[in-house]
Tab-separated table of N, CA and C in Angstrom:
chain	number	residue	atom	x	y	z
A	1357	UNK	N	-62.924	34.223	-0.368
A	1357	UNK	CA	-62.450	32.851	-0.285
A	1357	UNK	C	-62.319	32.321	-1.709
A	1358	UNK	N	-61.238	31.598	-1.960
A	1358	UNK	CA	-61.035	31.062	-3.295
A	1358	UNK	C	-61.998	29.898	-3.547
A	1359	UNK	N	-62.188	29.601	-4.815
A	1359	UNK	CA	-63.083	28.504	-5.199
A	1359	UNK	C	-62.553	27.183	-4.658
A	1360	UNK	N	-61.230	27.024	-4.677
A	1360	UNK	CA	-60.636	25.776	-4.179
A	1360	UNK	C	-60.959	25.590	-2.696
A	1361	UNK	N	-60.753	26.623	-1.899
A	1361	UNK	CA	-61.070	26.521	-0.470
A	1361	UNK	C	-62.561	26.298	-0.260
A	1362	UNK	N	-63.384	26.997	-1.052
A	1362	UNK	CA	-64.829	26.884	-0.939
A	1362	UNK	C	-65.287	25.444	-1.170
A	1363	UNK	N	-64.641	24.759	-2.091
A	1363	UNK	CA	-65.006	23.368	-2.384
A	1363	UNK	C	-64.257	22.363	-1.504
A	1364	UNK	N	-62.976	22.620	-1.256
A	1364	UNK	CA	-62.148	21.634	-0.561
A	1364	UNK	C	-62.484	21.501	0.922
A	1365	UNK	N	-62.788	22.610	1.586
A	1365	UNK	CA	-63.079	22.522	3.025
A	1365	UNK	C	-64.269	21.621	3.318
A	1366	UNK	N	-65.414	21.816	2.654
A	1366	UNK	CA	-66.531	20.899	2.937
A	1366	UNK	C	-66.235	19.455	2.543
A	1367	UNK	N	-65.461	19.287	1.470
A	1367	UNK	CA	-65.122	17.919	1.054
A	1367	UNK	C	-64.297	17.217	2.129
A	1368	UNK	N	-63.295	17.907	2.661
A	1368	UNK	CA	-62.450	17.328	3.700
A	1368	UNK	C	-63.228	17.165	5.001
A	1369	UNK	N	-64.063	18.140	5.324
A	1369	UNK	CA	-64.819	18.110	6.581
A	1369	UNK	C	-65.894	17.031	6.584
A	1370	UNK	N	-66.407	16.662	5.418
A	1370	UNK	CA	-67.518	15.702	5.366
A	1370	UNK	C	-67.166	14.379	6.035
A	1371	UNK	N	-65.954	13.921	5.850
A	1371	UNK	CA	-65.528	12.665	6.471
A	1371	UNK	C	-65.565	12.765	7.991
A	1372	UNK	N	-65.126	13.908	8.518
A	1372	UNK	CA	-65.104	14.095	9.967
A	1372	UNK	C	-66.507	14.246	10.538
A	1373	UNK	N	-67.366	14.972	9.833
A	1373	UNK	CA	-68.737	15.168	10.311
A	1373	UNK	C	-69.466	13.826	10.344
A	1374	UNK	N	-69.354	13.051	9.275
A	1374	UNK	CA	-70.031	11.750	9.238
A	1374	UNK	C	-69.470	10.795	10.290
A	1375	UNK	N	-68.162	10.797	10.484
A	1375	UNK	CA	-67.565	9.936	11.509
A	1375	UNK	C	-68.003	10.375	12.903
A	1376	UNK	N	-68.116	11.689	13.113
A	1376	UNK	CA	-68.579	12.193	14.404
A	1376	UNK	C	-70.020	11.818	14.669
A	1377	UNK	N	-70.865	11.923	13.654
A	1377	UNK	CA	-72.260	11.505	13.811
A	1377	UNK	C	-72.350	10.015	14.119
A	1378	UNK	N	-71.504	9.235	13.463
A	1378	UNK	CA	-71.468	7.798	13.728
A	1378	UNK	C	-71.047	7.519	15.171
A	1379	UNK	N	-70.079	8.290	15.665
A	1379	UNK	CA	-69.647	8.124	17.062
A	1379	UNK	C	-70.777	8.482	18.030
A	1380	UNK	N	-71.545	9.502	17.687
A	1380	UNK	CA	-72.667	9.893	18.537
A	1380	UNK	C	-73.757	8.819	18.541
A	1381	UNK	N	-74.040	8.255	17.372
A	1381	UNK	CA	-75.072	7.212	17.273
A	1381	UNK	C	-74.631	5.899	17.906
A	1382	UNK	N	-73.363	5.578	17.771
A	1382	UNK	CA	-72.838	4.293	18.261
A	1382	UNK	C	-71.815	4.534	19.358
A	1383	UNK	N	-72.211	5.235	20.378
A	1383	UNK	CA	-71.293	5.584	21.467
A	1383	UNK	C	-70.775	4.342	22.179
A	1384	UNK	N	-71.581	3.291	22.222
A	1384	UNK	CA	-71.138	2.055	22.891
A	1384	UNK	C	-69.941	1.433	22.175
A	1385	UNK	N	-69.997	1.387	20.840
A	1385	UNK	CA	-68.881	0.812	20.070
A	1385	UNK	C	-67.620	1.655	20.243
A	1386	UNK	N	-67.781	2.968	20.174
A	1386	UNK	CA	-66.636	3.861	20.348
A	1386	UNK	C	-66.068	3.726	21.747
A	1387	UNK	N	-66.950	3.614	22.738
A	1387	UNK	CA	-66.502	3.452	24.130
A	1387	UNK	C	-65.707	2.163	24.291
A	1388	UNK	N	-66.129	1.112	23.623
A	1388	UNK	CA	-65.397	-0.155	23.680
A	1388	UNK	C	-64.006	-0.002	23.091
A	1389	UNK	N	-63.905	0.743	21.993
A	1389	UNK	CA	-62.598	0.976	21.379
A	1389	UNK	C	-61.712	1.836	22.272
A	1390	UNK	N	-62.310	2.817	22.951
A	1390	UNK	CA	-61.545	3.728	23.805
A	1390	UNK	C	-61.139	3.106	25.132
A	1391	UNK	N	-61.834	2.064	25.552
A	1391	UNK	CA	-61.639	1.489	26.883
A	1391	UNK	C	-60.187	1.127	27.202
A	1392	UNK	N	-59.467	0.409	26.337
A	1392	UNK	CA	-58.073	0.072	26.680
A	1392	UNK	C	-57.184	1.308	26.838
A	1393	UNK	N	-57.402	2.296	26.009
A	1393	UNK	CA	-56.613	3.523	26.092
A	1393	UNK	C	-56.926	4.280	27.377
A	1394	UNK	N	-58.195	4.330	27.733
A	1394	UNK	CA	-58.586	5.052	28.943
A	1394	UNK	C	-58.127	4.342	30.215
A	1395	UNK	N	-58.107	3.025	30.190
A	1395	UNK	CA	-57.622	2.299	31.367
A	1395	UNK	C	-56.169	2.663	31.653
A	1396	UNK	N	-55.381	2.818	30.598
A	1396	UNK	CA	-53.976	3.192	30.775
A	1396	UNK	C	-53.826	4.626	31.274
A	1397	UNK	N	-54.687	5.520	30.764
A	1397	UNK	CA	-54.562	6.942	31.087
A	1397	UNK	C	-55.330	7.335	32.353
A	1398	UNK	N	-56.153	6.449	32.887
A	1398	UNK	CA	-57.017	6.798	34.024
A	1398	UNK	C	-56.220	7.243	35.251
A	1399	UNK	N	-55.071	6.642	35.477
A	1399	UNK	CA	-54.266	7.023	36.647
A	1399	UNK	C	-53.729	8.442	36.534
A	1400	UNK	N	-53.435	8.888	35.339
A	1400	UNK	CA	-52.857	10.214	35.140
A	1400	UNK	C	-53.914	11.318	35.105
A	1401	UNK	N	-55.173	10.944	34.880
A	1401	UNK	CA	-56.227	11.951	34.772
A	1401	UNK	C	-56.721	12.366	36.152
A	1402	UNK	N	-56.982	13.656	36.346
A	1402	UNK	CA	-57.426	14.133	37.658
A	1402	UNK	C	-58.927	13.934	37.907
A	1403	UNK	N	-59.620	13.305	36.977
A	1403	UNK	CA	-61.064	13.104	37.124
A	1403	UNK	C	-61.418	11.684	36.699
A	1404	UNK	N	-62.617	11.270	37.083
A	1404	UNK	CA	-63.115	9.938	36.730
A	1404	UNK	C	-63.553	9.943	35.269
A	1405	UNK	N	-63.260	8.884	34.542
A	1405	UNK	CA	-63.608	8.845	33.123
A	1405	UNK	C	-64.740	7.864	32.876
A	1406	UNK	N	-65.617	8.259	31.992
A	1406	UNK	CA	-66.697	7.393	31.534
A	1406	UNK	C	-66.535	7.280	30.022
A	1407	UNK	N	-66.273	6.074	29.541
A	1407	UNK	CA	-65.974	5.877	28.127
A	1407	UNK	C	-67.098	6.351	27.220
A	1408	UNK	N	-68.334	6.103	27.630
A	1408	UNK	CA	-69.473	6.461	26.792
A	1408	UNK	C	-69.610	7.986	26.670
A	1409	UNK	N	-69.428	8.688	27.779
A	1409	UNK	CA	-69.501	10.154	27.749
A	1409	UNK	C	-68.361	10.701	26.898
A	1410	UNK	N	-67.175	10.154	27.076
A	1410	UNK	CA	-66.029	10.608	26.292
A	1410	UNK	C	-66.246	10.349	24.805
A	1411	UNK	N	-66.831	9.211	24.473
A	1411	UNK	CA	-67.126	8.903	23.072
A	1411	UNK	C	-68.076	9.940	22.489
A	1412	UNK	N	-69.083	10.330	23.264
A	1412	UNK	CA	-70.024	11.352	22.788
A	1412	UNK	C	-69.348	12.717	22.668
A	1413	UNK	N	-68.477	13.037	23.621
A	1413	UNK	CA	-67.749	14.315	23.560
A	1413	UNK	C	-66.872	14.353	22.320
A	1414	UNK	N	-66.166	13.276	22.055
A	1414	UNK	CA	-65.303	13.223	20.868
A	1414	UNK	C	-66.155	13.335	19.604
A	1415	UNK	N	-67.263	12.609	19.555
A	1415	UNK	CA	-68.144	12.677	18.388
A	1415	UNK	C	-68.707	14.074	18.185
A	1416	UNK	N	-69.182	14.695	19.259
A	1416	UNK	CA	-69.732	16.042	19.164
A	1416	UNK	C	-68.682	17.061	18.759
A	1417	UNK	N	-67.496	16.916	19.316
A	1417	UNK	CA	-66.395	17.818	18.961
A	1417	UNK	C	-66.030	17.648	17.495
A	1418	UNK	N	-66.031	16.422	17.048
A	1418	UNK	CA	-65.700	16.139	15.652
A	1418	UNK	C	-66.746	16.748	14.720
A	1419	UNK	N	-68.012	16.621	15.067
A	1419	UNK	CA	-69.075	17.214	14.244
A	1419	UNK	C	-68.957	18.739	14.258
A	1420	UNK	N	-68.808	19.323	15.454
A	1420	UNK	CA	-68.726	20.781	15.565
A	1420	UNK	C	-67.535	21.354	14.825
A	1421	UNK	N	-66.363	20.759	15.022
A	1421	UNK	CA	-65.157	21.253	14.343
A	1421	UNK	C	-65.270	21.036	12.838
A	1422	UNK	N	-65.879	19.922	12.427
A	1422	UNK	CA	-66.058	19.665	10.999
A	1422	UNK	C	-66.967	20.685	10.338
A	1423	UNK	N	-68.066	21.024	11.019
A	1423	UNK	CA	-68.992	22.019	10.474
A	1423	UNK	C	-68.320	23.395	10.420
A	1424	UNK	N	-67.623	23.766	11.487
A	1424	UNK	CA	-66.911	25.059	11.489
A	1424	UNK	C	-65.881	25.115	10.370
A	1425	UNK	N	-65.156	24.027	10.193
A	1425	UNK	CA	-64.143	23.982	9.141
A	1425	UNK	C	-64.792	24.079	7.766
A	1426	UNK	N	-65.882	23.347	7.558
A	1426	UNK	CA	-66.561	23.367	6.263
A	1426	UNK	C	-67.085	24.758	5.927
A	1427	UNK	N	-67.561	25.482	6.949
A	1427	UNK	CA	-68.095	26.827	6.726
A	1427	UNK	C	-67.016	27.901	6.715
A	1428	UNK	N	-65.791	27.527	7.079
A	1428	UNK	CA	-64.693	28.496	7.105
A	1428	UNK	C	-64.712	29.385	8.330
A	1429	UNK	N	-65.432	29.001	9.365
A	1429	UNK	CA	-65.490	29.761	10.618
A	1429	UNK	C	-64.418	29.222	11.558
A	1430	UNK	N	-63.474	30.064	11.919
A	1430	UNK	CA	-62.325	29.640	12.740
A	1430	UNK	C	-61.711	28.378	12.136
A	1431	UNK	N	-61.493	28.433	10.843
A	1431	UNK	CA	-61.077	27.245	10.090
A	1431	UNK	C	-59.748	26.675	10.581
A	1432	UNK	N	-58.800	27.533	10.924
A	1432	UNK	CA	-57.496	27.018	11.362
A	1432	UNK	C	-57.605	26.318	12.712
A	1433	UNK	N	-58.366	26.886	13.625
A	1433	UNK	CA	-58.579	26.247	14.920
A	1433	UNK	C	-59.350	24.935	14.748
A	1434	UNK	N	-60.398	24.962	13.936
A	1434	UNK	CA	-61.182	23.757	13.689
A	1434	UNK	C	-60.316	22.670	13.056
A	1435	UNK	N	-59.453	23.051	12.122
A	1435	UNK	CA	-58.567	22.072	11.481
A	1435	UNK	C	-57.582	21.481	12.486
A	1436	UNK	N	-57.104	22.295	13.408
A	1436	UNK	CA	-56.194	21.792	14.442
A	1436	UNK	C	-56.905	20.784	15.336
A	1437	UNK	N	-58.138	21.099	15.725
A	1437	UNK	CA	-58.928	20.169	16.546
A	1437	UNK	C	-59.167	18.872	15.781
A	1438	UNK	N	-59.501	18.998	14.502
A	1438	UNK	CA	-59.727	17.798	13.682
A	1438	UNK	C	-58.451	16.973	13.537
A	1439	UNK	N	-57.309	17.627	13.449
A	1439	UNK	CA	-56.041	16.891	13.351
A	1439	UNK	C	-55.794	16.079	14.623
A	1440	UNK	N	-56.052	16.688	15.766
A	1440	UNK	CA	-55.875	15.971	17.037
A	1440	UNK	C	-56.834	14.794	17.137
A	1441	UNK	N	-58.090	15.031	16.787
A	1441	UNK	CA	-59.078	13.949	16.846
A	1441	UNK	C	-58.734	12.858	15.843
A	1442	UNK	N	-58.280	13.244	14.672
A	1442	UNK	CA	-57.915	12.258	13.649
A	1442	UNK	C	-56.743	11.398	14.098
A	1443	UNK	N	-55.758	12.021	14.728
A	1443	UNK	CA	-54.608	11.254	15.230
A	1443	UNK	C	-55.057	10.290	16.333
A	1444	UNK	N	-55.888	10.774	17.249
A	1444	UNK	CA	-56.424	9.907	18.302
A	1444	UNK	C	-57.246	8.784	17.708
A	1445	UNK	N	-58.108	9.120	16.757
A	1445	UNK	CA	-58.942	8.122	16.104
A	1445	UNK	C	-58.093	7.075	15.382
A	1446	UNK	N	-57.060	7.533	14.695
A	1446	UNK	CA	-56.170	6.590	13.999
A	1446	UNK	C	-55.503	5.629	14.954
A	1447	UNK	N	-55.037	6.154	16.086
A	1447	UNK	CA	-54.387	5.302	17.073
A	1447	UNK	C	-55.366	4.289	17.662
A	1448	UNK	N	-56.559	4.757	18.023
A	1448	UNK	CA	-57.561	3.868	18.624
A	1448	UNK	C	-57.996	2.800	17.632
A	1449	UNK	N	-58.250	3.182	16.383
A	1449	UNK	CA	-58.648	2.192	15.373
A	1449	UNK	C	-57.532	1.192	15.108
A	1450	UNK	N	-56.309	1.669	15.070
A	1450	UNK	CA	-55.180	0.783	14.808
A	1450	UNK	C	-55.022	-0.229	15.939
A	1451	UNK	N	-55.173	0.246	17.193
A	1451	UNK	CA	-55.033	-0.640	18.355
A	1451	UNK	C	-56.154	-1.663	18.447
A	1452	UNK	N	-57.365	-1.292	18.039
A	1452	UNK	CA	-58.512	-2.174	18.230
A	1452	UNK	C	-58.833	-3.021	17.006
A	1453	UNK	N	-58.042	-2.918	15.958
A	1453	UNK	CA	-58.326	-3.653	14.726
A	1453	UNK	C	-58.062	-5.144	14.910
A	1454	UNK	N	-58.857	-5.931	14.200
A	1454	UNK	CA	-58.697	-7.387	14.211
A	1454	UNK	C	-57.580	-7.749	13.234
A	1455	UNK	N	-56.512	-8.346	13.747
A	1455	UNK	CA	-55.383	-8.691	12.873
A	1455	UNK	C	-55.165	-10.202	12.798
A	1456	UNK	N	-56.209	-10.957	13.123
A	1456	UNK	CA	-56.068	-12.408	13.124
A	1456	UNK	C	-56.050	-13.004	11.716
A	1457	UNK	N	-56.506	-12.250	10.717
A	1457	UNK	CA	-56.508	-12.753	9.344
A	1457	UNK	C	-55.806	-11.750	8.428
A	1458	UNK	N	-55.514	-12.208	7.223
A	1458	UNK	CA	-54.869	-11.334	6.239
A	1458	UNK	C	-55.793	-10.182	5.870
A	1459	UNK	N	-57.084	-10.457	5.740
A	1459	UNK	CA	-58.048	-9.399	5.416
A	1459	UNK	C	-58.105	-8.355	6.532
A	1460	UNK	N	-58.040	-8.809	7.767
A	1460	UNK	CA	-58.051	-7.905	8.918
A	1460	UNK	C	-56.817	-7.015	8.926
A	1461	UNK	N	-55.663	-7.606	8.618
A	1461	UNK	CA	-54.434	-6.810	8.575
A	1461	UNK	C	-54.480	-5.808	7.426
A	1462	UNK	N	-55.025	-6.220	6.279
A	1462	UNK	CA	-55.156	-5.290	5.147
A	1462	UNK	C	-56.111	-4.152	5.483
A	1463	UNK	N	-57.217	-4.466	6.125
A	1463	UNK	CA	-58.184	-3.436	6.515
A	1463	UNK	C	-57.553	-2.475	7.527
A	1464	UNK	N	-56.778	-3.029	8.454
A	1464	UNK	CA	-56.094	-2.194	9.464
A	1464	UNK	C	-55.135	-1.220	8.782
A	1465	UNK	N	-54.374	-1.710	7.801
A	1465	UNK	CA	-53.420	-0.869	7.085
A	1465	UNK	C	-54.149	0.224	6.299
A	1466	UNK	N	-55.250	-0.134	5.644
A	1466	UNK	CA	-56.009	0.854	4.862
A	1466	UNK	C	-56.599	1.931	5.767
A	1467	UNK	N	-57.142	1.541	6.915
A	1467	UNK	CA	-57.694	2.530	7.844
A	1467	UNK	C	-56.598	3.430	8.395
A	1468	UNK	N	-55.431	2.849	8.674
A	1468	UNK	CA	-54.315	3.654	9.171
A	1468	UNK	C	-53.890	4.678	8.117
A	1469	UNK	N	-53.766	4.243	6.866
A	1469	UNK	CA	-53.392	5.167	5.795
A	1469	UNK	C	-54.453	6.249	5.594
A	1470	UNK	N	-55.731	5.863	5.700
A	1470	UNK	CA	-56.809	6.850	5.583
A	1470	UNK	C	-56.692	7.889	6.687
A	1471	UNK	N	-56.472	7.423	7.917
A	1471	UNK	CA	-56.363	8.354	9.047
A	1471	UNK	C	-55.122	9.232	8.949
A	1472	UNK	N	-54.020	8.676	8.507
A	1472	UNK	CA	-52.800	9.471	8.327
A	1472	UNK	C	-53.020	10.516	7.232
A	1473	UNK	N	-53.688	10.133	6.151
A	1473	UNK	CA	-53.966	11.075	5.060
A	1473	UNK	C	-54.880	12.197	5.524
A	1474	UNK	N	-55.941	11.859	6.245
A	1474	UNK	CA	-56.853	12.883	6.747
A	1474	UNK	C	-56.146	13.806	7.739
A	1475	UNK	N	-55.315	13.227	8.590
A	1475	UNK	CA	-54.571	14.046	9.546
A	1475	UNK	C	-53.649	15.006	8.805
A	1476	UNK	N	-52.975	14.519	7.789
A	1476	UNK	CA	-52.103	15.380	6.983
A	1476	UNK	C	-52.878	16.494	6.304
A	1477	UNK	N	-54.055	16.186	5.773
A	1477	UNK	CA	-54.873	17.201	5.112
A	1477	UNK	C	-55.307	18.301	6.060
A	1478	UNK	N	-55.779	17.920	7.243
A	1478	UNK	CA	-56.228	18.955	8.176
A	1478	UNK	C	-55.045	19.669	8.823
A	1479	UNK	N	-53.888	19.022	8.919
A	1479	UNK	CA	-52.695	19.729	9.392
A	1479	UNK	C	-52.296	20.825	8.408
A	1480	UNK	N	-52.358	20.511	7.128
A	1480	UNK	CA	-52.095	21.542	6.117
A	1480	UNK	C	-53.111	22.673	6.221
A	1481	UNK	N	-54.361	22.309	6.420
A	1481	UNK	CA	-55.405	23.329	6.542
A	1481	UNK	C	-55.220	24.166	7.805
A	1482	UNK	N	-54.640	23.588	8.843
A	1482	UNK	CA	-54.472	24.331	10.095
A	1482	UNK	C	-53.431	25.445	9.984
A	1483	UNK	N	-52.572	25.376	8.992
A	1483	UNK	CA	-51.576	26.436	8.785
A	1483	UNK	C	-51.894	27.290	7.566
A	1484	UNK	N	-53.017	27.023	6.906
A	1484	UNK	CA	-53.427	27.794	5.732
A	1484	UNK	C	-53.953	29.150	6.181
A	1485	UNK	N	-53.334	30.203	5.713
A	1485	UNK	CA	-53.745	31.560	6.095
A	1485	UNK	C	-54.673	32.190	5.062
A	1486	UNK	N	-55.101	31.420	4.089
A	1486	UNK	CA	-56.019	31.901	3.046
A	1486	UNK	C	-55.456	33.120	2.316
A	1487	UNK	N	-54.162	33.127	2.101
A	1487	UNK	CA	-53.524	34.213	1.369
A	1487	UNK	C	-53.229	35.448	2.200
A	1488	UNK	N	-53.617	35.435	3.462
A	1488	UNK	CA	-53.350	36.573	4.342
A	1488	UNK	C	-52.071	36.285	5.120
A	1489	UNK	N	-51.372	37.324	5.539
A	1489	UNK	CA	-50.150	37.084	6.307
A	1489	UNK	C	-50.451	36.386	7.628
A	1490	UNK	N	-49.567	35.486	8.015
A	1490	UNK	CA	-49.709	34.803	9.287
A	1490	UNK	C	-49.245	35.680	10.443
A	1491	UNK	N	-49.450	35.194	11.644
A	1491	UNK	CA	-49.079	35.958	12.835
A	1491	UNK	C	-47.578	36.215	12.908
A	1492	UNK	N	-46.770	35.247	12.535
A	1492	UNK	CA	-45.317	35.423	12.601
A	1492	UNK	C	-44.876	36.541	11.645
A	1493	UNK	N	-45.412	36.531	10.441
A	1493	UNK	CA	-45.065	37.569	9.466
A	1493	UNK	C	-45.499	38.935	9.982
A	1494	UNK	N	-46.717	39.010	10.510
A	1494	UNK	CA	-47.224	40.284	11.023
A	1494	UNK	C	-46.364	40.797	12.166
A	1495	UNK	N	-45.986	39.916	13.081
A	1495	UNK	CA	-45.158	40.323	14.226
A	1495	UNK	C	-43.793	40.805	13.757
A	1496	UNK	N	-43.210	40.099	12.815
A	1496	UNK	CA	-41.893	40.482	12.290
A	1496	UNK	C	-41.948	41.866	11.643
A	1497	UNK	N	-42.967	42.112	10.840
A	1497	UNK	CA	-43.077	43.402	10.166
A	1497	UNK	C	-43.489	44.510	11.124
A	1498	UNK	N	-44.258	44.202	12.125
A	1498	UNK	CA	-44.604	45.191	13.139
A	1498	UNK	C	-43.347	45.619	13.901
A	1499	UNK	N	-42.493	44.651	14.227
A	1499	UNK	CA	-41.234	44.975	14.922
A	1499	UNK	C	-40.326	45.815	14.030
A	1500	UNK	N	-40.243	45.482	12.747
A	1500	UNK	CA	-39.404	46.266	11.831
A	1500	UNK	C	-39.937	47.694	11.701
A	1501	UNK	N	-41.257	47.839	11.612
A	1501	UNK	CA	-41.845	49.182	11.545
A	1501	UNK	C	-41.573	49.959	12.830
A	1502	UNK	N	-41.641	49.294	13.966
A	1502	UNK	CA	-41.370	49.961	15.250
A	1502	UNK	C	-39.912	50.419	15.312
A	1503	UNK	N	-38.987	49.585	14.813
A	1503	UNK	CA	-37.576	49.981	14.792
A	1503	UNK	C	-37.367	51.213	13.913
A	1504	UNK	N	-37.991	51.236	12.737
A	1504	UNK	CA	-37.858	52.383	11.837
A	1504	UNK	C	-38.421	53.641	12.479
A	1505	UNK	N	-39.596	53.520	13.081
A	1505	UNK	CA	-40.228	54.675	13.723
A	1505	UNK	C	-39.367	55.191	14.860
A	1506	UNK	N	-38.823	54.282	15.651
A	1506	UNK	CA	-37.965	54.673	16.762
A	1506	UNK	C	-36.709	55.373	16.250
A	1507	UNK	N	-36.122	54.866	15.185
A	1507	UNK	CA	-34.930	55.495	14.612
A	1507	UNK	C	-35.248	56.910	14.107
A	1508	UNK	N	-36.395	57.068	13.456
A	1508	UNK	CA	-36.783	58.403	12.970
A	1508	UNK	C	-37.028	59.358	14.134
A	1509	UNK	N	-37.694	58.876	15.172
A	1509	UNK	CA	-37.951	59.721	16.337
A	1509	UNK	C	-36.650	60.128	17.029
A	1510	UNK	N	-35.714	59.179	17.132
A	1510	UNK	CA	-34.425	59.491	17.758
A	1510	UNK	C	-33.663	60.514	16.925
A	1511	UNK	N	-33.695	60.366	15.614
A	1511	UNK	CA	-33.015	61.322	14.732
A	1511	UNK	C	-33.637	62.707	14.858
A	1512	UNK	N	-34.963	62.754	14.862
A	1512	UNK	CA	-35.648	64.051	15.031
A	1512	UNK	C	-35.306	64.669	16.376
A	1513	UNK	N	-35.240	63.849	17.418
A	1513	UNK	CA	-34.914	64.366	18.756
A	1513	UNK	C	-33.500	64.935	18.778
A	1514	UNK	N	-32.540	64.234	18.119
A	1514	UNK	CA	-31.169	64.743	18.074
A	1514	UNK	C	-31.109	66.076	17.328
A	1515	UNK	N	-31.828	66.180	16.206
A	1515	UNK	CA	-31.830	67.427	15.435
A	1515	UNK	C	-32.430	68.560	16.253
A	1516	UNK	N	-33.570	68.288	16.878
A	1516	UNK	CA	-34.235	69.323	17.672
A	1516	UNK	C	-33.371	69.738	18.849
A	1517	UNK	N	-32.774	68.774	19.518
A	1517	UNK	CA	-31.907	69.073	20.660
A	1517	UNK	C	-30.702	69.887	20.204
A	1518	UNK	N	-30.104	69.530	19.074
A	1518	UNK	CA	-28.950	70.267	18.546
A	1518	UNK	C	-29.310	71.708	18.241
A	1519	UNK	N	-30.470	71.936	17.632
A	1519	UNK	CA	-30.906	73.299	17.319
A	1519	UNK	C	-31.117	74.092	18.595
A	1520	UNK	N	-31.746	73.466	19.587
A	1520	UNK	CA	-32.003	74.160	20.855
A	1520	UNK	C	-30.688	74.494	21.553
A	1521	UNK	N	-29.706	73.578	21.511
A	1521	UNK	CA	-28.411	73.844	22.130
A	1521	UNK	C	-27.692	75.003	21.436
A	1522	UNK	N	-27.771	75.069	20.104
A	1522	UNK	CA	-27.138	76.161	19.363
A	1522	UNK	C	-27.775	77.497	19.730
A	1523	UNK	N	-29.126	77.513	19.838
A	1523	UNK	CA	-29.814	78.748	20.213
A	1523	UNK	C	-29.427	79.168	21.626
A	1524	UNK	N	-29.365	78.181	22.543
A	1524	UNK	CA	-28.993	78.493	23.931
A	1524	UNK	C	-27.561	79.002	23.986
A	1525	UNK	N	-26.645	78.387	23.240
A	1525	UNK	CA	-25.249	78.812	23.210
A	1525	UNK	C	-25.141	80.240	22.660
A	1526	UNK	N	-25.896	80.508	21.615
A	1526	UNK	CA	-25.886	81.838	21.012
A	1526	UNK	C	-26.415	82.878	22.008
A	1527	UNK	N	-27.485	82.492	22.742
A	1527	UNK	CA	-28.064	83.422	23.727
A	1527	UNK	C	-27.091	83.661	24.867
A	1528	UNK	N	-26.373	82.636	25.302
A	1528	UNK	CA	-25.396	82.780	26.389
A	1528	UNK	C	-24.247	83.660	25.919
A	1529	UNK	N	-23.731	83.444	24.727
A	1529	UNK	CA	-22.636	84.264	24.204
A	1529	UNK	C	-23.057	85.730	24.083
A	1530	UNK	N	-24.300	85.916	23.610
A	1530	UNK	CA	-24.793	87.285	23.468
A	1530	UNK	C	-24.893	87.944	24.834
A	1531	UNK	N	-25.380	87.174	25.835
A	1531	UNK	CA	-25.492	87.736	27.198
A	1531	UNK	C	-24.127	88.032	27.776
A	1532	UNK	N	-23.142	87.153	27.522
A	1532	UNK	CA	-21.788	87.373	28.025
A	1532	UNK	C	-21.181	88.578	27.321
A	1533	UNK	N	-21.325	88.665	26.016
A	1533	UNK	CA	-20.809	89.812	25.261
A	1533	UNK	C	-21.457	91.113	25.754
A	1534	UNK	N	-22.729	91.049	26.011
A	1534	UNK	CA	-23.443	92.229	26.487
A	1534	UNK	C	-22.988	92.625	27.888
A	1535	UNK	N	-22.749	91.597	28.747
A	1535	UNK	CA	-22.309	91.874	30.109
A	1535	UNK	C	-20.886	92.397	30.115
A	1536	UNK	N	-20.010	91.883	29.282
A	1536	UNK	CA	-18.622	92.315	29.221
A	1536	UNK	C	-18.542	93.708	28.605
A	1537	UNK	N	-19.337	93.952	27.608
A	1537	UNK	CA	-19.323	95.227	26.917
A	1537	UNK	C	-19.975	96.328	27.751
A	1538	UNK	N	-20.742	95.996	28.732
A	1538	UNK	CA	-21.451	97.023	29.474
A	1538	UNK	C	-20.656	97.678	30.505
């Protein structure tokens, strides 16, 4: 792992881990923020929702994904989870912000920019292959290697078949010559 990744992952993850711990400690506040969103989505969900439980699940997921990302364990998956949580968090904070004063509107804008920035950072991390080829590159090169191998095998088969046909033709001619000459 490069020094940059070694330092940058924990730095980026720290915000998510601390926010997740805060959600776990203050599940009531998070549940209050989630309530309007859940009321809208409750009809579409196939199960009953409890805002407080969901707040704890989101907080725990945020802590777990943040720790995994910081340690570099399943970092791309953890970054993807953090991006989803960050986008959800940004939307919920933006919707629940107090905009009755100029200070409230400024705070809302700053939190939105912070959430957009964090989402962008973890989105970049979710596609970071750490210098190793990605799945698309590997699949493309595997297919190209398979095509080359198949072409070589087909060429070898044609050569072998041609040699066998020449030997068979020679044997048939010899048998015919022998039968006619006898």
